[in-house]
Coordinates of N, CA and C in Angstrom, one line a residue:
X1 N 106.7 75.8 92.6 CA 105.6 76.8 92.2 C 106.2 77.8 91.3
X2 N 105.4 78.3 90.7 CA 105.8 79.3 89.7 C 105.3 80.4 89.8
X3 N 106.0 81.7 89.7 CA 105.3 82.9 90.1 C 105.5 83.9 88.8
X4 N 104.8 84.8 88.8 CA 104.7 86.2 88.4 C 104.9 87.5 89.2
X5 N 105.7 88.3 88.7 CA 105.6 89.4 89.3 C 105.6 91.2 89.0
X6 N 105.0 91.7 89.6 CA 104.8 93.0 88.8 C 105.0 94.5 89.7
X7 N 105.1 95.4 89.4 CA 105.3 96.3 90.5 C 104.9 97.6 89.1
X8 N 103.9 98.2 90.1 CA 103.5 100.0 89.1 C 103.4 101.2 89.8
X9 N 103.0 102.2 89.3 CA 102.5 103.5 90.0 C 101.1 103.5 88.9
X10 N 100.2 104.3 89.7 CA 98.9 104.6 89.1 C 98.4 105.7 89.0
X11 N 97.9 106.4 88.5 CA 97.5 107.9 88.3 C 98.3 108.8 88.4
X12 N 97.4 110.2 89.0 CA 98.5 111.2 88.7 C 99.2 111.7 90.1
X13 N 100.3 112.4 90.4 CA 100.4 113.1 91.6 C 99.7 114.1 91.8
X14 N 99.1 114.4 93.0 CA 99.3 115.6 93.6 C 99.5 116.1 94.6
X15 N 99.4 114.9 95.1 CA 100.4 115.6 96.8 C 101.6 114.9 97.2
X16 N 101.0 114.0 97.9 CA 102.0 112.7 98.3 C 102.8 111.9 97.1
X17 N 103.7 111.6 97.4 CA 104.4 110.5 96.2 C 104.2 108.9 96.8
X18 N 104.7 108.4 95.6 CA 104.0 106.6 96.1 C 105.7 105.8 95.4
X19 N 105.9 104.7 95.6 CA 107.1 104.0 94.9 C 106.3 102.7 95.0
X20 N 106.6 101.6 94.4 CA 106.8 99.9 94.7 C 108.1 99.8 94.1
X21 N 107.8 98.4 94.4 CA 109.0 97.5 93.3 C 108.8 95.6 94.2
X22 N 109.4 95.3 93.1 CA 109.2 93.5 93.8 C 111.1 93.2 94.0
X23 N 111.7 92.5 94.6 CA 113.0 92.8 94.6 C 113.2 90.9 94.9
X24 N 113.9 89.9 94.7 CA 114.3 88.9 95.4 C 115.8 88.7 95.6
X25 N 116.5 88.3 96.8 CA 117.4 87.8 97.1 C 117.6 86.5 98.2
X26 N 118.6 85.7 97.8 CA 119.0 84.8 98.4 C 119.0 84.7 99.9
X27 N 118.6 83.5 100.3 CA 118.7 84.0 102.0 C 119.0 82.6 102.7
X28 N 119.3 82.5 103.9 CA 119.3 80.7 104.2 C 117.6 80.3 104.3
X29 N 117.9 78.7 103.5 CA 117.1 78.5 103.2 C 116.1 78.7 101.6
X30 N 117.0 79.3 101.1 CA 116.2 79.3 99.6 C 116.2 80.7 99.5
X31 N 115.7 81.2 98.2 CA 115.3 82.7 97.8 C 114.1 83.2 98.3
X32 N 114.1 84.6 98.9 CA 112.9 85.0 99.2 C 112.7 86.4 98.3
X33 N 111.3 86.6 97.9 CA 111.0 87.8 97.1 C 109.9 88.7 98.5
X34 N 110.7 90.4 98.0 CA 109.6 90.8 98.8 C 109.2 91.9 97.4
X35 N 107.7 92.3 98.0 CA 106.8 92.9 97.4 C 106.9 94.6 98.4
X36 N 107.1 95.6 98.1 CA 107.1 96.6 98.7 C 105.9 98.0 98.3
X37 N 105.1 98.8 99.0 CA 105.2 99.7 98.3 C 105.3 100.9 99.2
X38 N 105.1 102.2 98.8 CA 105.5 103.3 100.0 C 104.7 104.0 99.0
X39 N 104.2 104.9 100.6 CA 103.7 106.5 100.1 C 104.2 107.3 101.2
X40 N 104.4 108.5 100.5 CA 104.7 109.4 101.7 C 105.7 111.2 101.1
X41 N 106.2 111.5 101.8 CA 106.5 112.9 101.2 C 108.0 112.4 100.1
X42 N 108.7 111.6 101.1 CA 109.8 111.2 100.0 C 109.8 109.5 100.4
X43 N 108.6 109.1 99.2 CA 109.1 107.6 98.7 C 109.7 106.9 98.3
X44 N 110.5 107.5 97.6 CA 111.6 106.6 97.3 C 113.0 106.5 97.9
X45 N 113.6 107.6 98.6 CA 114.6 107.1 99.2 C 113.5 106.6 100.5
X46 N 112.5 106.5 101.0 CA 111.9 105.7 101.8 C 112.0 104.1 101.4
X47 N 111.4 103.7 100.0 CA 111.9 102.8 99.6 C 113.2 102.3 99.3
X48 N 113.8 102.6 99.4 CA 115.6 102.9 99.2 C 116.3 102.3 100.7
X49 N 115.5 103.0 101.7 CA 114.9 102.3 103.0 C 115.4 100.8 103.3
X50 N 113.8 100.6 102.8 CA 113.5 99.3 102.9 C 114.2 98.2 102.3
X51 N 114.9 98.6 101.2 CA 115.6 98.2 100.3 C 117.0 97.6 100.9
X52 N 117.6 98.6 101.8 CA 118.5 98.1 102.6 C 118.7 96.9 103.6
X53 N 117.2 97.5 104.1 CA 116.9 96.4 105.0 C 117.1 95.1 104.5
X54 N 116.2 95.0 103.6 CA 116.6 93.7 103.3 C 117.5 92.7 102.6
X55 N 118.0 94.3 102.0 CA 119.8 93.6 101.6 C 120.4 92.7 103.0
X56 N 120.2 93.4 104.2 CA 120.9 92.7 105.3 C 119.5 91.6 105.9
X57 N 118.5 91.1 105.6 CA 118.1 89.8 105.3 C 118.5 88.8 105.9
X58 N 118.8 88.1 107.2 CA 119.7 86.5 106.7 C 118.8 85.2 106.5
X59 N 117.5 86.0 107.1 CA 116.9 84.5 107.0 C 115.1 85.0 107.3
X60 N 114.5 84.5 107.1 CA 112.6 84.9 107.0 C 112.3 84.2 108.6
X61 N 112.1 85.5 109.6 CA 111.3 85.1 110.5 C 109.9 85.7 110.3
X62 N 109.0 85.1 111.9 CA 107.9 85.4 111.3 C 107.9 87.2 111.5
X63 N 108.6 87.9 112.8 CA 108.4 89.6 112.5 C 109.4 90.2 111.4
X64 N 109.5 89.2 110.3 CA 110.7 90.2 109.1 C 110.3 90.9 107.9
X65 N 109.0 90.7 108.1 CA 108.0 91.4 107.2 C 107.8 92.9 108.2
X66 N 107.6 93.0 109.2 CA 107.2 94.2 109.9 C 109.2 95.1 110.1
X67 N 109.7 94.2 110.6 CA 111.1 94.8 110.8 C 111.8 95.8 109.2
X68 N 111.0 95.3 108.2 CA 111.5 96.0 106.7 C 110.3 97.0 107.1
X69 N 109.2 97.0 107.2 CA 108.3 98.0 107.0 C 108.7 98.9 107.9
X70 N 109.6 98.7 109.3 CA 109.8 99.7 110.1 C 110.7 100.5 109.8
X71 N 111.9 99.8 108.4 CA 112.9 100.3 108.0 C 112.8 101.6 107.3
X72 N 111.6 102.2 107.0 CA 111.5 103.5 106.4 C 111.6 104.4 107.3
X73 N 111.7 105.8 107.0 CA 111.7 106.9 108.3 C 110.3 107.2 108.8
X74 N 110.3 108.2 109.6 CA 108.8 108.0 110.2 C 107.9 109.5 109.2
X75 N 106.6 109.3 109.1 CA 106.0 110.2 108.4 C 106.1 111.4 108.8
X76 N 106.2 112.5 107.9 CA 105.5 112.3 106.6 C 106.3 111.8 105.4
X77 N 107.9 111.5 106.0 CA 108.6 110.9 104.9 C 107.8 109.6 104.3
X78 N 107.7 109.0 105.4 CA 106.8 107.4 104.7 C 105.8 107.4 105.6
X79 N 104.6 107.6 104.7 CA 103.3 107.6 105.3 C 102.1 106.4 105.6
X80 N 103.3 105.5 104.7 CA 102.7 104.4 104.9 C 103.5 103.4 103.7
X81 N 104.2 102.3 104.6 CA 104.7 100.8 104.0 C 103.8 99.5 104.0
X82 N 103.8 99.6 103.0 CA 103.4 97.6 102.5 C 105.0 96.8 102.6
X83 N 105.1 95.5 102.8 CA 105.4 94.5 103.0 C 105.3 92.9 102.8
X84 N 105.3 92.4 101.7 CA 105.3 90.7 101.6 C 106.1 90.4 101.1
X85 N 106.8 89.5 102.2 CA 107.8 88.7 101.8 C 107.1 87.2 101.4
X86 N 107.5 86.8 100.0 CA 106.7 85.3 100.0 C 108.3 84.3 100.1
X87 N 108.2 83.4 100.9 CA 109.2 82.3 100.9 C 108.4 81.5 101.4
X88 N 109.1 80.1 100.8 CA 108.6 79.0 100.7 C 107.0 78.9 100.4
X89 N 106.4 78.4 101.2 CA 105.0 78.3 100.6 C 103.8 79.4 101.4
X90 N 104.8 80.5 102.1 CA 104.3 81.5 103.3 C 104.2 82.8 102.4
X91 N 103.5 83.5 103.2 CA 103.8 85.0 102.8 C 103.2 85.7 104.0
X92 N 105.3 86.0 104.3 CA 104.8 87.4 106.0 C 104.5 88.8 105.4
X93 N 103.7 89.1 106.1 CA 102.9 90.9 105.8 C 103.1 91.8 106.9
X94 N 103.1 92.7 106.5 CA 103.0 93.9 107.4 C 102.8 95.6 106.3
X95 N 102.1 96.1 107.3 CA 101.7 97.1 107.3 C 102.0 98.6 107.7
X96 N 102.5 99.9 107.7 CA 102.6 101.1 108.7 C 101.5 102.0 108.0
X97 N 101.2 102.4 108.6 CA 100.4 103.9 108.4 C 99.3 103.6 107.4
X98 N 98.7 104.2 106.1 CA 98.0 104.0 105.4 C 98.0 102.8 104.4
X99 N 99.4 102.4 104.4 CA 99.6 101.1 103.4 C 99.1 99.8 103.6
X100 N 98.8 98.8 102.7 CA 98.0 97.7 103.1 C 98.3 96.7 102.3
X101 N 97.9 95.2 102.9 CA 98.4 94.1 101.9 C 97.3 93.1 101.9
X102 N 97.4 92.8 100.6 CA 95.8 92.2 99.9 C 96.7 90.6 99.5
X103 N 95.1 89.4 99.6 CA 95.7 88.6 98.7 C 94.4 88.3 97.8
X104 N 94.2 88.3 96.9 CA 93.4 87.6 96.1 C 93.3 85.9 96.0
X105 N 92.3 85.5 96.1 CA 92.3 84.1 96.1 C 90.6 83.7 95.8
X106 N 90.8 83.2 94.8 CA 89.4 82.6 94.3 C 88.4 83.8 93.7
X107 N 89.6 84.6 93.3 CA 89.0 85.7 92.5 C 87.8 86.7 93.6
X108 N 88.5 86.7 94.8 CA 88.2 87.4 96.0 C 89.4 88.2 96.5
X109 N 89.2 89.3 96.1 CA 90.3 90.0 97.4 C 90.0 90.6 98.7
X110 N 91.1 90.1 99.3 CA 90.9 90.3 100.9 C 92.2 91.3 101.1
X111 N 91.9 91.8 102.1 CA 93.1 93.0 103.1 C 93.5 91.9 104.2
X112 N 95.1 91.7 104.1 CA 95.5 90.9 105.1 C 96.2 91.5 106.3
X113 N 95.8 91.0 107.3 CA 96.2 91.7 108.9 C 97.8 91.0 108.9
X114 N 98.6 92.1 109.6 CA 100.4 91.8 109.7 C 100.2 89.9 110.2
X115 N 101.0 89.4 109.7 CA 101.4 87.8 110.1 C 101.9 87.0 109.1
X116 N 101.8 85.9 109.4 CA 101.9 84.8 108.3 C 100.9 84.2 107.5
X117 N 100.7 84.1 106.4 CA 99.7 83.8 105.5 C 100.0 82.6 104.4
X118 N 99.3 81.4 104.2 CA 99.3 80.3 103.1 C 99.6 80.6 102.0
X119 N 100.2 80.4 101.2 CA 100.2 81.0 99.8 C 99.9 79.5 99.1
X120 N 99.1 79.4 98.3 CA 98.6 78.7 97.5 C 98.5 79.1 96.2
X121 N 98.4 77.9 95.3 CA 98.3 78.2 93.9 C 97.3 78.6 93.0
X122 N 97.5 79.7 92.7 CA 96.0 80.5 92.0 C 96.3 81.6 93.3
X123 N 96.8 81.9 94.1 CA 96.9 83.2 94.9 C 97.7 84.0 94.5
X124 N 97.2 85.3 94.5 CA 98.0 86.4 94.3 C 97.9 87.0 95.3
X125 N 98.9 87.9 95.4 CA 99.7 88.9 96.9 C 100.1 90.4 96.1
X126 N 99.3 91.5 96.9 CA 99.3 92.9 96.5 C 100.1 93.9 97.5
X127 N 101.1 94.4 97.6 CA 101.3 95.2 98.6 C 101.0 96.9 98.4
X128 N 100.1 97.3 98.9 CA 100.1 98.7 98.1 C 99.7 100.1 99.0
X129 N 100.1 101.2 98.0 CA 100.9 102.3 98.7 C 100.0 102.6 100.0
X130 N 98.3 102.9 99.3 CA 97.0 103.2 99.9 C 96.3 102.1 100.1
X131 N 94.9 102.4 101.4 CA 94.2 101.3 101.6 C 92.8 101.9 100.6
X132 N 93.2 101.8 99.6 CA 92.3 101.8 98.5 C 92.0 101.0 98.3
X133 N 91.8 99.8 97.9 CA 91.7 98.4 96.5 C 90.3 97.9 97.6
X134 N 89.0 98.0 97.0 CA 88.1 97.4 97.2 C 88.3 96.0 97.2
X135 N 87.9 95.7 97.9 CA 88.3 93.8 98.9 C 86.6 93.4 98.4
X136 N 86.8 92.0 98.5 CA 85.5 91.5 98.2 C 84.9 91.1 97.1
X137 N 85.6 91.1 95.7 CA 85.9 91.4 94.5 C 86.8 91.2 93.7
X138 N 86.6 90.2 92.9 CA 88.2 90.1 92.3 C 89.1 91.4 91.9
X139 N 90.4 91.3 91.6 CA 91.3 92.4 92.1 C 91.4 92.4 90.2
X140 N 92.2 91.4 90.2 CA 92.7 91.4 88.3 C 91.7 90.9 87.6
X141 N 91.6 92.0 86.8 CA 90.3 91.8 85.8 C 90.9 91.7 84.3
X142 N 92.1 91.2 84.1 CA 92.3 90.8 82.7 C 93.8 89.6 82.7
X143 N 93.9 88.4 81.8 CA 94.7 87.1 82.4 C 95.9 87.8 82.2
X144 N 97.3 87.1 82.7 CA 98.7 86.9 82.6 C 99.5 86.4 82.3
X145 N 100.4 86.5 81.8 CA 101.2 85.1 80.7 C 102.4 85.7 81.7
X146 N 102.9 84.3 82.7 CA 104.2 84.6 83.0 C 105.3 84.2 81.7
X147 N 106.4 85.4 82.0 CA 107.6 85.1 80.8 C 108.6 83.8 80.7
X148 N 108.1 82.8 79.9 CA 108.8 82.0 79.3 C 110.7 82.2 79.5
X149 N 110.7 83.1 79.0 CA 112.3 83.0 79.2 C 113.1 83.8 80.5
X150 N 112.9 83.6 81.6 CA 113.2 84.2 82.5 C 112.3 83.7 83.7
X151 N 113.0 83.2 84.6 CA 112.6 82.6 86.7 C 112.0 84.0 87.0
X152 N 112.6 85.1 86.6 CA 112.4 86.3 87.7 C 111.9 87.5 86.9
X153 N 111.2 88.0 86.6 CA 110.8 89.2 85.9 C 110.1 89.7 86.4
X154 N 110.6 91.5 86.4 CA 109.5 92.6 87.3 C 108.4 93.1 86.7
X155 N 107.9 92.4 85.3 CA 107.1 93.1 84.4 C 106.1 92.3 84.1
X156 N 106.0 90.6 84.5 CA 105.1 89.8 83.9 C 103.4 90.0 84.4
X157 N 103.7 90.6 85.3 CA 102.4 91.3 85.8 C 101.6 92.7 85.9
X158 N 102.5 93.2 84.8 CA 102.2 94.8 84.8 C 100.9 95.4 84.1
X159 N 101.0 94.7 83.2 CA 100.0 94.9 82.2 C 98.2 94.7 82.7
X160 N 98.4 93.1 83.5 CA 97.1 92.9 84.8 C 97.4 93.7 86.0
X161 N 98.0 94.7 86.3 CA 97.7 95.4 87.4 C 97.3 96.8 86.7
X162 N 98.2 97.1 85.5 CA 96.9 98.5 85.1 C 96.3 98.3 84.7
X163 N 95.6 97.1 84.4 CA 93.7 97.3 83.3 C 93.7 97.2 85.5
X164 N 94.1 96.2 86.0 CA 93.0 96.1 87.7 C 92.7 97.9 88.3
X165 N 94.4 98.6 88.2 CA 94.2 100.1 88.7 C 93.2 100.8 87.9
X166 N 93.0 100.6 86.6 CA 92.2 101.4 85.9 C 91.0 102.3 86.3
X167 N 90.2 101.9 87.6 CA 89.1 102.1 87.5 C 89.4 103.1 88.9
X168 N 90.6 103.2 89.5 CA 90.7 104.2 90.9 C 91.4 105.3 90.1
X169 N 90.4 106.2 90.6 CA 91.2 107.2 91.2 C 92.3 107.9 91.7
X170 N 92.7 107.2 92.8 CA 93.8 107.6 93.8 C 95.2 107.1 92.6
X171 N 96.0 108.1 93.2 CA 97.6 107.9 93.0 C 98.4 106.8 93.9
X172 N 98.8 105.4 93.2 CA 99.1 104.8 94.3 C 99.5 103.7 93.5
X173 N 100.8 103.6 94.5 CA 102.1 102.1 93.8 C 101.6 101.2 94.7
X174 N 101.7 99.8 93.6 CA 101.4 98.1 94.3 C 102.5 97.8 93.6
X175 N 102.7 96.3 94.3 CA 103.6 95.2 93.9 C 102.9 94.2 94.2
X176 N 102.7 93.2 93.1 CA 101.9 91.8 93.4 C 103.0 91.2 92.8
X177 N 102.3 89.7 93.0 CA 103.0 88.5 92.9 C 101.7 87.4 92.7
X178 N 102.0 86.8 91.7 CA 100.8 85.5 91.6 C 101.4 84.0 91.3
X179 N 101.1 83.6 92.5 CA 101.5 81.8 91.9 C 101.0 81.0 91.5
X180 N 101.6 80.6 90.9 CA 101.1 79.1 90.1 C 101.3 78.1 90.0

């Protein structure tokens, strides 16, 4: 399967701070990517956090999606973590505080509850800072050309997540991922 992946910030600050990023490393059993995002007073060494966590990674069970989200400090430093790890043809989620994780599928987005989830082709996977993103609705509203020269790029989806943020308000970092 072939993926895309993207990670942004959206709007402006004014209180809280937000971070994403999409990150992948090797693990037994094949490469796993996770999708992260944080909000909270200090996001980014929150995400910095998480980051570690899953430097130390050895292998995708099903609570290793929530064990990275626990990896941040507790609020108001991180007020809330997203979490998707996608490996193999899964993607584990988890959730803290106000953060939330979406998947689009059939040009429907849904808010997915912490577990294990199918990833299929034409699915996309959102982890993001706020439980903002109206569900119900397709999420990306303009197409995506994953990059030709390059397995792994943080940017092939950047471009379809700010025309998708465009229309919110709120200040707030996602990391998606779309397979194909």
């Amino acid at each position: 399967m072939g993926r895309q992946y993207g990670a942004i910030v959206h709007g402006r600050r004014v209180d809280t701070d937000v971070a994403s990023t999409v990150e992948t490393r090797p693990i037994e059993g094949g490469p796993v990517v996770a999708l992260v995002a944080v909000q909270g007073n200090l996001a980014t060494p929150s995400l910095e956090s998480v980051k570690g966590a899953l430097a130390r990674l050895a292998r995708v069970t099903d609570g290793a999606a929530a064990t990275l989200a626990a990896a941040a400090p507790p609020p108001p430093y991180a007020a809330g973590v997203a979490v998707v790890l996608l490996f193999d043809a899964v993607a584990h989620v988890a959730a803290t505080g106000g953060a939330r994780c979406y998947r689009e599928r059939g040009g429907v987005l849904e808010q997915l509850a912490a577990g294990v989830h199918d990833a299929q082709p034409g699915d996309a996977f959102v982890a993001a800072s706020h439980a903002s993103l109206r569900v119900g609705h397709a999420f990306f509203t303009s197409a995506s050309r994953a990059a030709a020269d390059a397995e792994f790029r943080n940017d092939a989806l950047d471009a379809a997540l700010a025309s998708a943020l465009a229309p919110y308000p709120e200040f707030v970092a996602v990391a998606a991922a779309r397979i194909s």
